[in-house]
Short mmCIF file of C-alpha atoms in Angstrom, two decimals:
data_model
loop_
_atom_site.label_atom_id
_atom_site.label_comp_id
_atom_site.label_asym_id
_atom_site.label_seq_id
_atom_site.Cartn_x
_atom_site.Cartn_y
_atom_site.Cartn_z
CA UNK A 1273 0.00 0.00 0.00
CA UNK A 1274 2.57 2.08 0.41
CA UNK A 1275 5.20 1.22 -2.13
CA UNK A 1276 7.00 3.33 -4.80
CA UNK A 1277 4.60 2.17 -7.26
CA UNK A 1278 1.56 2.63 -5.31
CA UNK A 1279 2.57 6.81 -4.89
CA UNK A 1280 3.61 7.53 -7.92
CA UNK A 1281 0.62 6.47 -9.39
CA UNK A 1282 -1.38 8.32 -6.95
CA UNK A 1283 0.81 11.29 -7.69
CA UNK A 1284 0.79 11.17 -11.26
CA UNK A 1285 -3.15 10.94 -11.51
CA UNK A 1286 -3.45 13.98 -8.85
CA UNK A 1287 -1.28 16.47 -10.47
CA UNK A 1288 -3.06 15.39 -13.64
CA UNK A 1289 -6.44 15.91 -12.58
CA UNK A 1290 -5.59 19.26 -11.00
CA UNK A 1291 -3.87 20.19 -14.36
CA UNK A 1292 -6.74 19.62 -15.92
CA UNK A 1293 -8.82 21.90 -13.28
CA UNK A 1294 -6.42 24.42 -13.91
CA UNK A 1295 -6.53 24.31 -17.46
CA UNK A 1296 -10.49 24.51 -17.30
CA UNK A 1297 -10.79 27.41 -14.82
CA UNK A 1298 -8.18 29.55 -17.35
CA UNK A 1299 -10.27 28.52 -20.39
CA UNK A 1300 -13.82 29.69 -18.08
CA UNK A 1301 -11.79 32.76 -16.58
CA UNK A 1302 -12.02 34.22 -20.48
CA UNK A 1303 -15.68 34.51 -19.93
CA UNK A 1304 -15.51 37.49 -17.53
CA UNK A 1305 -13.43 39.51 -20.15
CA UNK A 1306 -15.81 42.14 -21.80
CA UNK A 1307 -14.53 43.34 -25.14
CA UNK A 1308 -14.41 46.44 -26.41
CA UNK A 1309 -12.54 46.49 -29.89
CA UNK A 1310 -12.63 49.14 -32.79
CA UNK A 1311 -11.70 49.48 -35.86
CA UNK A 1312 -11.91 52.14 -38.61
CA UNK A 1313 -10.62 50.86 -42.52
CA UNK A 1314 -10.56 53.29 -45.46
CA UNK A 1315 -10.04 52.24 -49.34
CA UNK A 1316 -6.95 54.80 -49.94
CA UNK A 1317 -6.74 53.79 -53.51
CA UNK A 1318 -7.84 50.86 -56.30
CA UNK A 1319 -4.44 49.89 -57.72
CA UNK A 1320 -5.92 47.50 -60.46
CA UNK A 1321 -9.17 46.42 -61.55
CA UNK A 1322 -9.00 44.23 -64.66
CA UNK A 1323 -10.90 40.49 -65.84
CA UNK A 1324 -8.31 37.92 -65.96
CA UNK A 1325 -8.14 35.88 -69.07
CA UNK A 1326 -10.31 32.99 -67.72
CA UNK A 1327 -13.10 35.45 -67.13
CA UNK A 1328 -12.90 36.04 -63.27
CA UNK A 1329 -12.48 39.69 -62.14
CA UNK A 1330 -9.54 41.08 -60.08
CA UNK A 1331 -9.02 43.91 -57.89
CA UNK A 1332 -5.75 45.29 -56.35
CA UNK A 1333 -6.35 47.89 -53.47
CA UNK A 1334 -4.42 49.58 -50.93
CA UNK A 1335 -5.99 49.99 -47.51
CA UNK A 1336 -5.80 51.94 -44.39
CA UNK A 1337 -6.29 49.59 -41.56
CA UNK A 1338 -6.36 51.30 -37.76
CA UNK A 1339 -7.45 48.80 -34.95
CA UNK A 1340 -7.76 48.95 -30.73
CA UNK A 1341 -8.02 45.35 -30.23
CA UNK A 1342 -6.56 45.90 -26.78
CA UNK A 1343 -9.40 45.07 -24.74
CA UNK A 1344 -9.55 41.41 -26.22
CA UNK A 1345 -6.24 40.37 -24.03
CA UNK A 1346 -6.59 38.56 -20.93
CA UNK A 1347 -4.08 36.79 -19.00
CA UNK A 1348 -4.97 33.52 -20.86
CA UNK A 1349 -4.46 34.94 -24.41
CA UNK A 1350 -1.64 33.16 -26.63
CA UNK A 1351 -2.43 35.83 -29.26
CA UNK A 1352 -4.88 37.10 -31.49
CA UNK A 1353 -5.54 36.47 -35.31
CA UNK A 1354 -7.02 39.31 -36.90
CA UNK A 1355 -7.59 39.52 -40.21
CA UNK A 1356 -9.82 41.39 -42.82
CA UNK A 1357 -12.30 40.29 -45.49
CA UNK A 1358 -13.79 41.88 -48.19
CA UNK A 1359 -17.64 40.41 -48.40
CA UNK A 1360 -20.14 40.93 -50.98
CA UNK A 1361 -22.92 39.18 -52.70
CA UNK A 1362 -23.40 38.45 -56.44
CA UNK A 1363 -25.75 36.83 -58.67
CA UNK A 1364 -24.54 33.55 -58.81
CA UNK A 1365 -22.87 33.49 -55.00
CA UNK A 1366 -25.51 34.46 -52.28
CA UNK A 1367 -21.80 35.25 -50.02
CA UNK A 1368 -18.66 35.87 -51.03
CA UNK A 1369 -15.51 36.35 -48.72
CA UNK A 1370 -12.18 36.71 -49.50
CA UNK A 1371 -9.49 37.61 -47.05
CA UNK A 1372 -7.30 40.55 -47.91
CA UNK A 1373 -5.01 40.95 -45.17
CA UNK A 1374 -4.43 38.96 -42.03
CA UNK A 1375 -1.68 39.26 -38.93
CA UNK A 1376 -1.20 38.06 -36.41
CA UNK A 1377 -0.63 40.02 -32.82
CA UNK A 1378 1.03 38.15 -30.11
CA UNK A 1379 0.85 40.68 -27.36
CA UNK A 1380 -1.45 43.19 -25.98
CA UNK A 1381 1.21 46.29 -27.29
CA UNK A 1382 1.03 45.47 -30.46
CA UNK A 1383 -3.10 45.43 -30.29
CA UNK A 1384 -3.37 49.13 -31.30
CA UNK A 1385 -1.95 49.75 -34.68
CA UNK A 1386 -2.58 51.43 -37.89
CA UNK A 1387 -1.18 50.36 -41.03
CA UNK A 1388 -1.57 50.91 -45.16
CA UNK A 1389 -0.91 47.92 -46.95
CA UNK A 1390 -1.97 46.62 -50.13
CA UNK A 1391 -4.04 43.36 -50.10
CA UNK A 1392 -1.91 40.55 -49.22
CA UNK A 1393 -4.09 37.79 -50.63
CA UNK A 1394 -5.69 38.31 -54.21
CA UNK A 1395 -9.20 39.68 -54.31
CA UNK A 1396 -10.60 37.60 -57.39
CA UNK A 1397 -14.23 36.80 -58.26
CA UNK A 1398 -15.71 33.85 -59.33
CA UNK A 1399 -16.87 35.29 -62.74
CA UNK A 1400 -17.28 38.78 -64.07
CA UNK A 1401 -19.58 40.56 -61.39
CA UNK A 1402 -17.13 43.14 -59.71
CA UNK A 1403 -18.25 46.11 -61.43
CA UNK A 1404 -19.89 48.65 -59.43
CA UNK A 1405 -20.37 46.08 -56.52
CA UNK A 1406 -20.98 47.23 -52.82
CA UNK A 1407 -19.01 45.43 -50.39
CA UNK A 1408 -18.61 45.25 -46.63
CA UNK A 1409 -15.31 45.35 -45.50
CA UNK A 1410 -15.20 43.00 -42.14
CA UNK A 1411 -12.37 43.05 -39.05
CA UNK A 1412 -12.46 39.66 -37.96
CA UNK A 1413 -10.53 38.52 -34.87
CA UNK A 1414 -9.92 35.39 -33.33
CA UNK A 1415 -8.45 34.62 -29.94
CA UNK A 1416 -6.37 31.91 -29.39
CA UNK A 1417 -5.50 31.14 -25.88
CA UNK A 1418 -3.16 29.68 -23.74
CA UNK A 1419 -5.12 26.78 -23.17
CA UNK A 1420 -8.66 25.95 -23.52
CA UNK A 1421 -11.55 27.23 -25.68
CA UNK A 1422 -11.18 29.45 -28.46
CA UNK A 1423 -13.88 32.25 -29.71
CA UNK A 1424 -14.24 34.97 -32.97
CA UNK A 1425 -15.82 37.33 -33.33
CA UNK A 1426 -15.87 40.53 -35.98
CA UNK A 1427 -16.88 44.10 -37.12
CA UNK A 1428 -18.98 45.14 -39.99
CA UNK A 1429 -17.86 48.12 -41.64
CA UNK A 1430 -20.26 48.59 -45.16
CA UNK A 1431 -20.24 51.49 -47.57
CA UNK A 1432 -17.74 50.44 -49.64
CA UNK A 1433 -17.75 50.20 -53.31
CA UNK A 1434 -15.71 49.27 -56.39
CA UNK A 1435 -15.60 51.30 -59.12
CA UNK A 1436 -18.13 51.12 -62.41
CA UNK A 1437 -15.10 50.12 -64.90
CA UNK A 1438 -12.06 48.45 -65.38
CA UNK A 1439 -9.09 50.43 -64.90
CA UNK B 794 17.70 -11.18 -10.08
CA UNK B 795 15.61 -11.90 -7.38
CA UNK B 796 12.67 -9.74 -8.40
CA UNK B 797 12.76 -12.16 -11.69
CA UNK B 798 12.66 -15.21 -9.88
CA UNK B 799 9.72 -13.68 -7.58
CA UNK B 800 7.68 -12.92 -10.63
CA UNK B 801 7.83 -16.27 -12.65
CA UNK B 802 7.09 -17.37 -8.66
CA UNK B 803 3.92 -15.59 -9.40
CA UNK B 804 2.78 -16.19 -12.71
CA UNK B 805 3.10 -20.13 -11.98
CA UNK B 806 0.77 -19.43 -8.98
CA UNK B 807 -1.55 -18.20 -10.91
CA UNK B 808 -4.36 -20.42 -11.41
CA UNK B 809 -6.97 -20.20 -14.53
CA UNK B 810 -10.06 -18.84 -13.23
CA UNK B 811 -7.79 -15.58 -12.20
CA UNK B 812 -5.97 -15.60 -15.17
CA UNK B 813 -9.24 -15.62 -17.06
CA UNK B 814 -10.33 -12.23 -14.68
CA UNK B 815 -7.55 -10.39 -15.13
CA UNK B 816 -8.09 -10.76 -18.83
CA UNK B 817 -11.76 -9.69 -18.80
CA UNK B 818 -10.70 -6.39 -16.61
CA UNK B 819 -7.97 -5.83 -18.92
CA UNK B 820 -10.54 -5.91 -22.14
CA UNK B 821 -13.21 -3.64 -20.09
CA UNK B 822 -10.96 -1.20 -19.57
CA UNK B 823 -10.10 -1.27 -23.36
CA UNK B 824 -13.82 -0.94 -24.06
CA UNK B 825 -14.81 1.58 -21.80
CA UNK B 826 -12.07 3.69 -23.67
CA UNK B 827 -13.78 3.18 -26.99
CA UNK B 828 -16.91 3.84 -25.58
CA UNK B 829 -16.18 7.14 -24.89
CA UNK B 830 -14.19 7.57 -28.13
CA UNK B 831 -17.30 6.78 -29.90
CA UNK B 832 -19.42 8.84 -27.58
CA UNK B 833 -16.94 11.62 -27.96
CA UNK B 834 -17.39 11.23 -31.90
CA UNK B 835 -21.26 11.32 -31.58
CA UNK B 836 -21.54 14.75 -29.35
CA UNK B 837 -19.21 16.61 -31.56
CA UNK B 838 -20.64 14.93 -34.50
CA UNK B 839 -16.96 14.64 -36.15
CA UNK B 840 -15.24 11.90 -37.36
CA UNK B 841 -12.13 12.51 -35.31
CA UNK B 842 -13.28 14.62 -31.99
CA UNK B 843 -9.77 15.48 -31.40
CA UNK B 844 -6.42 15.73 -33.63
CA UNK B 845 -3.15 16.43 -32.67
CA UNK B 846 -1.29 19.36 -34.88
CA UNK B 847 1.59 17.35 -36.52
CA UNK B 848 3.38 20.41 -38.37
CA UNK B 849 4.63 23.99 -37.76
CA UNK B 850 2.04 25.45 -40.54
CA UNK B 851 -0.21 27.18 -37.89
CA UNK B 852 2.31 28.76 -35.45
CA UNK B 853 2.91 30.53 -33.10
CA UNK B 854 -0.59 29.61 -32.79
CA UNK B 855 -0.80 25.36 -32.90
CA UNK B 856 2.70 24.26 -32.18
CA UNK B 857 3.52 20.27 -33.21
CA UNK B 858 2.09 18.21 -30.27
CA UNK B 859 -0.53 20.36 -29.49
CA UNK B 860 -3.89 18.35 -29.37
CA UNK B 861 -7.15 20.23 -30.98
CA UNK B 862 -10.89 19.20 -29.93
CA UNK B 863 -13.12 19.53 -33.09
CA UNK B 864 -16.92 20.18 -33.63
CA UNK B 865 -18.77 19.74 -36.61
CA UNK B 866 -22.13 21.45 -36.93
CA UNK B 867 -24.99 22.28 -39.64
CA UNK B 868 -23.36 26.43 -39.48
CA UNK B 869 -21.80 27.21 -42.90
CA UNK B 870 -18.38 27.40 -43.05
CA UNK B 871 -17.09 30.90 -42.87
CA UNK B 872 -13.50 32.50 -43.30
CA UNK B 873 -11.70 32.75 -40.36
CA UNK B 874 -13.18 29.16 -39.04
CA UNK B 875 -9.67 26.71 -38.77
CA UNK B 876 -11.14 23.45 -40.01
CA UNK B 877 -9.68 20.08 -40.37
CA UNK B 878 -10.10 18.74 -43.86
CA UNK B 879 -8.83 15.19 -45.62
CA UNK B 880 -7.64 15.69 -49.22
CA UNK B 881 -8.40 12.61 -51.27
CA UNK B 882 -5.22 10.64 -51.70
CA UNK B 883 -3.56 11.88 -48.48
CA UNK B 884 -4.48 9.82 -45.59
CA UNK B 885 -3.14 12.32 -42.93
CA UNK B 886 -5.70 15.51 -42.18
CA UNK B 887 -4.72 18.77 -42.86
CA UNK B 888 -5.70 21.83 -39.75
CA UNK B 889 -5.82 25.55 -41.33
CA UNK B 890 -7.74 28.51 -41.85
CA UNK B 891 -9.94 29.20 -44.29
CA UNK B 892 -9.64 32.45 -45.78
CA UNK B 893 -11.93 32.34 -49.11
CA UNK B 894 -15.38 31.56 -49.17
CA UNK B 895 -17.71 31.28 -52.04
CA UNK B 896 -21.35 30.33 -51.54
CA UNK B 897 -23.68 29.21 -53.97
CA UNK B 898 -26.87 30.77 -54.19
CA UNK B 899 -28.96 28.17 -55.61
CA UNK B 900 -27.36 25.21 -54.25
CA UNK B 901 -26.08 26.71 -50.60
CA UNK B 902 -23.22 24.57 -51.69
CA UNK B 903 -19.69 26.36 -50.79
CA UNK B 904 -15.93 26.33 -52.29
CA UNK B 905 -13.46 27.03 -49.83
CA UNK B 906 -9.53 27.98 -49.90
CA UNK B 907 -7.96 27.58 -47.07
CA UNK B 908 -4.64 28.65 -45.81
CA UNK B 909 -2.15 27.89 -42.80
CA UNK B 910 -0.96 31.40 -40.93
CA UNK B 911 2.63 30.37 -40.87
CA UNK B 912 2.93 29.48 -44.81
CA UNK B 913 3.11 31.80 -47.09
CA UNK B 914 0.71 30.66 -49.67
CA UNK B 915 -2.55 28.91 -49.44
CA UNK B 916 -3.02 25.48 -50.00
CA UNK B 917 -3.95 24.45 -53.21
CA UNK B 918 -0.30 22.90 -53.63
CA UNK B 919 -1.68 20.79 -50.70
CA UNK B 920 -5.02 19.98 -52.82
CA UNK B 921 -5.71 17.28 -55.38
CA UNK B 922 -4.36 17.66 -58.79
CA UNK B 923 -6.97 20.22 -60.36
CA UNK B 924 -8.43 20.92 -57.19
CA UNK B 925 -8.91 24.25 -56.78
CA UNK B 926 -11.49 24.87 -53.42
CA UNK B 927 -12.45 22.39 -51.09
CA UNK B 928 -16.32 21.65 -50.45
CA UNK B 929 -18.19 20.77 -47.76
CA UNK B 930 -17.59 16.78 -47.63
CA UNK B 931 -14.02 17.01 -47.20
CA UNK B 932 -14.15 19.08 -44.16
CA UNK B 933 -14.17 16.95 -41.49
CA UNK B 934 -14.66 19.46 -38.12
CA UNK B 935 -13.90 23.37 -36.84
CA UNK B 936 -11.30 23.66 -34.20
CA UNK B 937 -13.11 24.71 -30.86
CA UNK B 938 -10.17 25.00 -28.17
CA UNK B 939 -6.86 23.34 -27.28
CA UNK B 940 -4.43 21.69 -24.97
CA UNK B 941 -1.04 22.51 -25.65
CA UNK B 942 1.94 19.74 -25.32
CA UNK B 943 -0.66 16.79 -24.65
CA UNK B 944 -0.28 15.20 -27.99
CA UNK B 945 3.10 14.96 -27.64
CA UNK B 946 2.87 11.46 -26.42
CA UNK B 947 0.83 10.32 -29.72
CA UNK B 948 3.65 12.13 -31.82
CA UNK B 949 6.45 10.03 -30.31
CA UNK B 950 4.63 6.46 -30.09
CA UNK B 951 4.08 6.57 -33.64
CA UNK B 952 7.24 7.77 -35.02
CA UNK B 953 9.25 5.47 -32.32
CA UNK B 954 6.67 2.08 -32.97
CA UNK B 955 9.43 0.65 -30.76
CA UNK B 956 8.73 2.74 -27.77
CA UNK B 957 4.75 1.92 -27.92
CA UNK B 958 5.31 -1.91 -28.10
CA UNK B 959 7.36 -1.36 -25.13
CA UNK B 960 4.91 0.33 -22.87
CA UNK B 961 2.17 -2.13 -23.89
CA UNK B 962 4.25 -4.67 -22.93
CA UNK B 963 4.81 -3.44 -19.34
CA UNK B 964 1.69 -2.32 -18.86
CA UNK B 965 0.33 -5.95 -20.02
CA UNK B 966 2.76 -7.61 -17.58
CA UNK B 967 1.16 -5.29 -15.01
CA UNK B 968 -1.43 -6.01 -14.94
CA UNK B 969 -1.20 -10.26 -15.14
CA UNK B 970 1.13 -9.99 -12.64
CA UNK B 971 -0.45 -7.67 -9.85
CA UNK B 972 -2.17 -9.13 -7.04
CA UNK B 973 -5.66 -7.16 -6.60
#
């Protein structure tokens, strides 16, 4: 009953079980955290809009991205994903997204920024319906913690809209 | 030398009808743990509740040996979501981000592109030849939370076979030759 064996095992299955607690509570502690992000993006210029030779549209912009995404740290936060998509709805697709930009911000400093940048992924249609389109540009984040569950969320900004012709 | 000589003391002991218990508690225990694999599988209604991250294409997010839990539900699959797919003709699945989405209005169907955060392109090297999106059927769950370092132990008892047959081994002779 009291042997090496005996203990250890009784050790090992403790400290795992508590672990395990501990890992829980951190993952439930995120729950109290009320958020408070903004975000403001502005189109500063379309670079490129042409129809590629197998028929789908492309558009090259360069954006103005300025973010607070301080409030979405807590002391369980790994970092944070952010990234924005252009979405937009055509004939043929009821919902279209395509990421422009993403980054990735691994500590609570870094969570207020402003940058310009031009799209890092390639903004390209499926088909020929870019023309004059409205789109919502949307600031989606998603935490990733230190241990336990993760959540998303993101921020609507609409208005936006690509110009009549090819250029 | 003398702990040898104790334990083939015990085995020859042994008499059948005990023998025969010990083998029945050692297959219970073996099915209670797939019954709560396959439980696990119903609730979160994925083929593979939980996957462990086998390469470095999601960091400094998933490091190797972290273990993901997965849930699959009726939502549509949006961008941002980090999903678990199987390309046909790789056996291993693949855990990224999905960062195009195009939706079908008439058929709700979607094509997907998906992308992991530390590589620098998106994935359609990883896809089938021709494949261009992925659709719905080869996604096989969304990544819902973590454990970091857990799945460390899967990583190293299949790429050591050696070390796995090992502990089976002493945990078989465990349990035939404990007393209780």
């Amino acid at each position: 009953m009291h042997s090496f064996g005996y203990r250890a095992n009784a050790l090992l299955t403790f400290s795992l079980t508590i672990l395990a607690l501990m890992c829980a509570m951190a993952s439930v502690s995120d729950n109290l955290n009320s958020q408070s992000p903004t975000a403001t993006v502005q189109v500063l210029n379309v670079n490129r809009f042409q129809k590629k030779s197998n028929g789908d549209d492309e558009v090259g912009i360069t954006l103005d991205i300025s973010a607070d995404l301080q409030s979405l740290f807590t002391w369980n936060t790994k970092q944070v994903f952010v990234f924005l998509a252009a979405e937009y709805s055509t004939p043929k697709n009821s919902l279209n997204q395509v990421s422009l930009w993403d980054g990735i911000i691994p500590a609570k400093e870094d969570a207020k920024f402003s940058i310009k940048t031009k799209n890092k992924y390639r903004f390209i249609d499926q088909g020929s319906n870019l023309r004059g389109r409205d789109f919502n540009l949307s600031l989606h984040w998603h935490v990733m913690p230190k241990t336990g569950k993760m959540f998303a969320d993101k921020l609507v900004l609409s208005g936006y809209r690509l110009p009549e012709s090819y250029r | 030398m003398g702990w040898i000589g104790e334990q083939i003391d015990s085995v020859k002991s042994m008499q059948f009808r005990q023998l025969f218990t010990q083998a029945i508690s050692l297959g219970m225990i073996v099915t209670s743990a797939l019954i709560i694999w396959k439980g696990l599988m119903c609730i979160t209604g994925s083929e593979s509740p939980v996957v462990v991250v086998l390469s470095g294409s999601m960091e400094p997010g998933f490091k190797r040996g972290d273990i993901l839990f997965l849930h699959m539900s009726k939502e549509p699959i949006r961008a941002g979501e980090i999903v678990v797919f199987n390309v046909d003709g790789r056996e291993i699945p693949i855990v990224h981000r999905v960062i195009k989405v195009h939706e079908r209005e008439d058929t709700g169907e979607v094509d997907v592109l998906t992308k992991g955060d530390n590589n620098f392109g998106d994935d359609r090297l990883l896809y089938a030849q021709g494949q261009m999106w992925l659709q719905r059927h080869h996604i096989m769950g969304r990544a819902v939370g973590f454990l970091p370092y857990v799945g460390w132990v899967t990583i190293i008892m299949t790429e050591q076979p050696l070390i796995k047959y090992v502990l089976i081994g002493a945990l078989g002779l465990l349990v035939i030759t404990s007393k209780e």
